[in-house]
Amino acid sequence: MQALMPEPQIYVERTLAIIKPDVINKEVEIEDIILRSGFTIVQKRKLQLSPEQCSNFYVEQYGKMFFPNLTAYMSSGPLVAMVLARQKAISHWKELLGPSSSIVAKETHPDCLRAIYGTDDLRNGLHGSANFSSAEREIRFMFPEVFIEPIPTGQAAKDYLNLYVIPTLLKGLTALSKKKPADPFIWLADWLIENNPNTPKLRQNVIVEEP
């Protein structure tokens, strides 16, 4: 009898997307393209960064000739930061964005987002994380409260539930049966929030929200 092959573990990735200051008026239009391209917008916020915060965000570009202009541009007005999720989110979002230079994008990939919404090498309209480690760092920068972990599906999801979710839920149901509160649903929800073993430690928020 032929042995069954194990179900492959497929993970949903997260990546950071930024609608830059000069195209923020196209926010609704761009979000529609994102959703129609198979992404889920997990987190979203509108904010304005200071030049110092932009320097910290683009620390990997520090020392390059365009760095001062980049930080000045990114701090020139409000922007929209989003956490996008789907399978292979990082590579799919990079493909949708196109080349980093909008001038090149207009010539080689005229249908990509940077060709449509960008202007030149600097003002290219949108940002996307380069790889997984960059996505993790950038998401934590923009959303310090977000817990970054690949989202499992299939058998991996079942294993995750059995290992991390069900034990905590059983403890909560046991406590619920002993407490017998007037509103069991609200009580259990509050208990799970207070006793979640995976609650991340919040870092100090370095983002300046738009007034």
PDB file of C-alpha atoms in Angstrom, residues 18-24 48-51 54-55 58 66-79 100 102 114 117-127:
ATOM      1  CA  ILE A  18       3.258  52.218   2.133  1.00  0.00           C
ATOM      2  CA  ILE A  19       1.294  54.706   0.071  1.00  0.00           C
ATOM      3  CA  LYS A  20       3.713  57.617  -0.024  1.00  0.00           C
ATOM      4  CA  PRO A  21       2.794  61.272   0.670  1.00  0.00           C
ATOM      5  CA  ASP A  22       2.420  62.493  -2.914  1.00  0.00           C
ATOM      6  CA  VAL A  23      -0.130  59.807  -3.901  1.00  0.00           C
ATOM      7  CA  ILE A  24      -2.103  59.547  -0.675  1.00  0.00           C
ATOM      8  CA  GLN A  48       3.187  61.342   9.420  1.00  0.00           C
ATOM      9  CA  LEU A  49       6.809  60.585  10.196  1.00  0.00           C
ATOM     10  CA  SER A  50       9.411  63.056  11.340  1.00  0.00           C
ATOM     11  CA  PRO A  51      12.704  63.256   9.383  1.00  0.00           C
ATOM     12  CA  CYS A  54      12.266  58.324   8.363  1.00  0.00           C
ATOM     13  CA  SER A  55      16.026  58.028   8.884  1.00  0.00           C
ATOM     14  CA  TYR A  58      15.397  53.678   5.983  1.00  0.00           C
ATOM     15  CA  PHE A  66      19.804  60.078  -2.178  1.00  0.00           C
ATOM     16  CA  PHE A  67      19.288  59.447   1.547  1.00  0.00           C
ATOM     17  CA  PRO A  68      18.662  63.107   2.599  1.00  0.00           C
ATOM     18  CA  ASN A  69      16.181  63.629  -0.232  1.00  0.00           C
ATOM     19  CA  LEU A  70      14.460  60.335   0.625  1.00  0.00           C
ATOM     20  CA  THR A  71      13.921  61.229   4.283  1.00  0.00           C
ATOM     21  CA  ALA A  72      12.765  64.739   3.350  1.00  0.00           C
ATOM     22  CA  TYR A  73      10.287  63.314   0.832  1.00  0.00           C
ATOM     23  CA  MET A  74       8.890  60.652   3.162  1.00  0.00           C
ATOM     24  CA  SER A  75       8.422  63.178   5.994  1.00  0.00           C
ATOM     25  CA  SER A  76       6.837  65.824   3.733  1.00  0.00           C
ATOM     26  CA  GLY A  77       3.244  64.764   4.492  1.00  0.00           C
ATOM     27  CA  PRO A  78       0.997  61.986   5.778  1.00  0.00           C
ATOM     28  CA  LEU A  79       1.318  58.476   4.415  1.00  0.00           C
ATOM     29  CA  SER A 100      11.974  50.885  -7.840  1.00  0.00           C
ATOM     30  CA  SER A 102       9.223  54.882 -11.835  1.00  0.00           C
ATOM     31  CA  ARG A 114       5.030  52.455  -9.698  1.00  0.00           C
ATOM     32  CA  TYR A 117       1.463  56.271  -9.603  1.00  0.00           C
ATOM     33  CA  GLY A 118       5.166  57.136  -9.488  1.00  0.00           C
ATOM     34  CA  THR A 119       6.966  60.127 -10.985  1.00  0.00           C
ATOM     35  CA  ASP A 120      10.717  59.509 -10.940  1.00  0.00           C
ATOM     36  CA  ASP A 121      13.518  57.577  -9.231  1.00  0.00           C
ATOM     37  CA  LEU A 122      12.702  59.082  -5.803  1.00  0.00           C
ATOM     38  CA  ARG A 123       8.947  59.663  -5.955  1.00  0.00           C
ATOM     39  CA  ASN A 124       7.909  56.148  -6.918  1.00  0.00           C
ATOM     40  CA  GLY A 125       4.524  56.206  -5.171  1.00  0.00           C
ATOM     41  CA  LEU A 126       4.656  53.085  -3.018  1.00  0.00           C
ATOM     42  CA  HIS A 127       6.927  51.020  -0.805  1.00  0.00           C
TER      43      HIS A 127
END
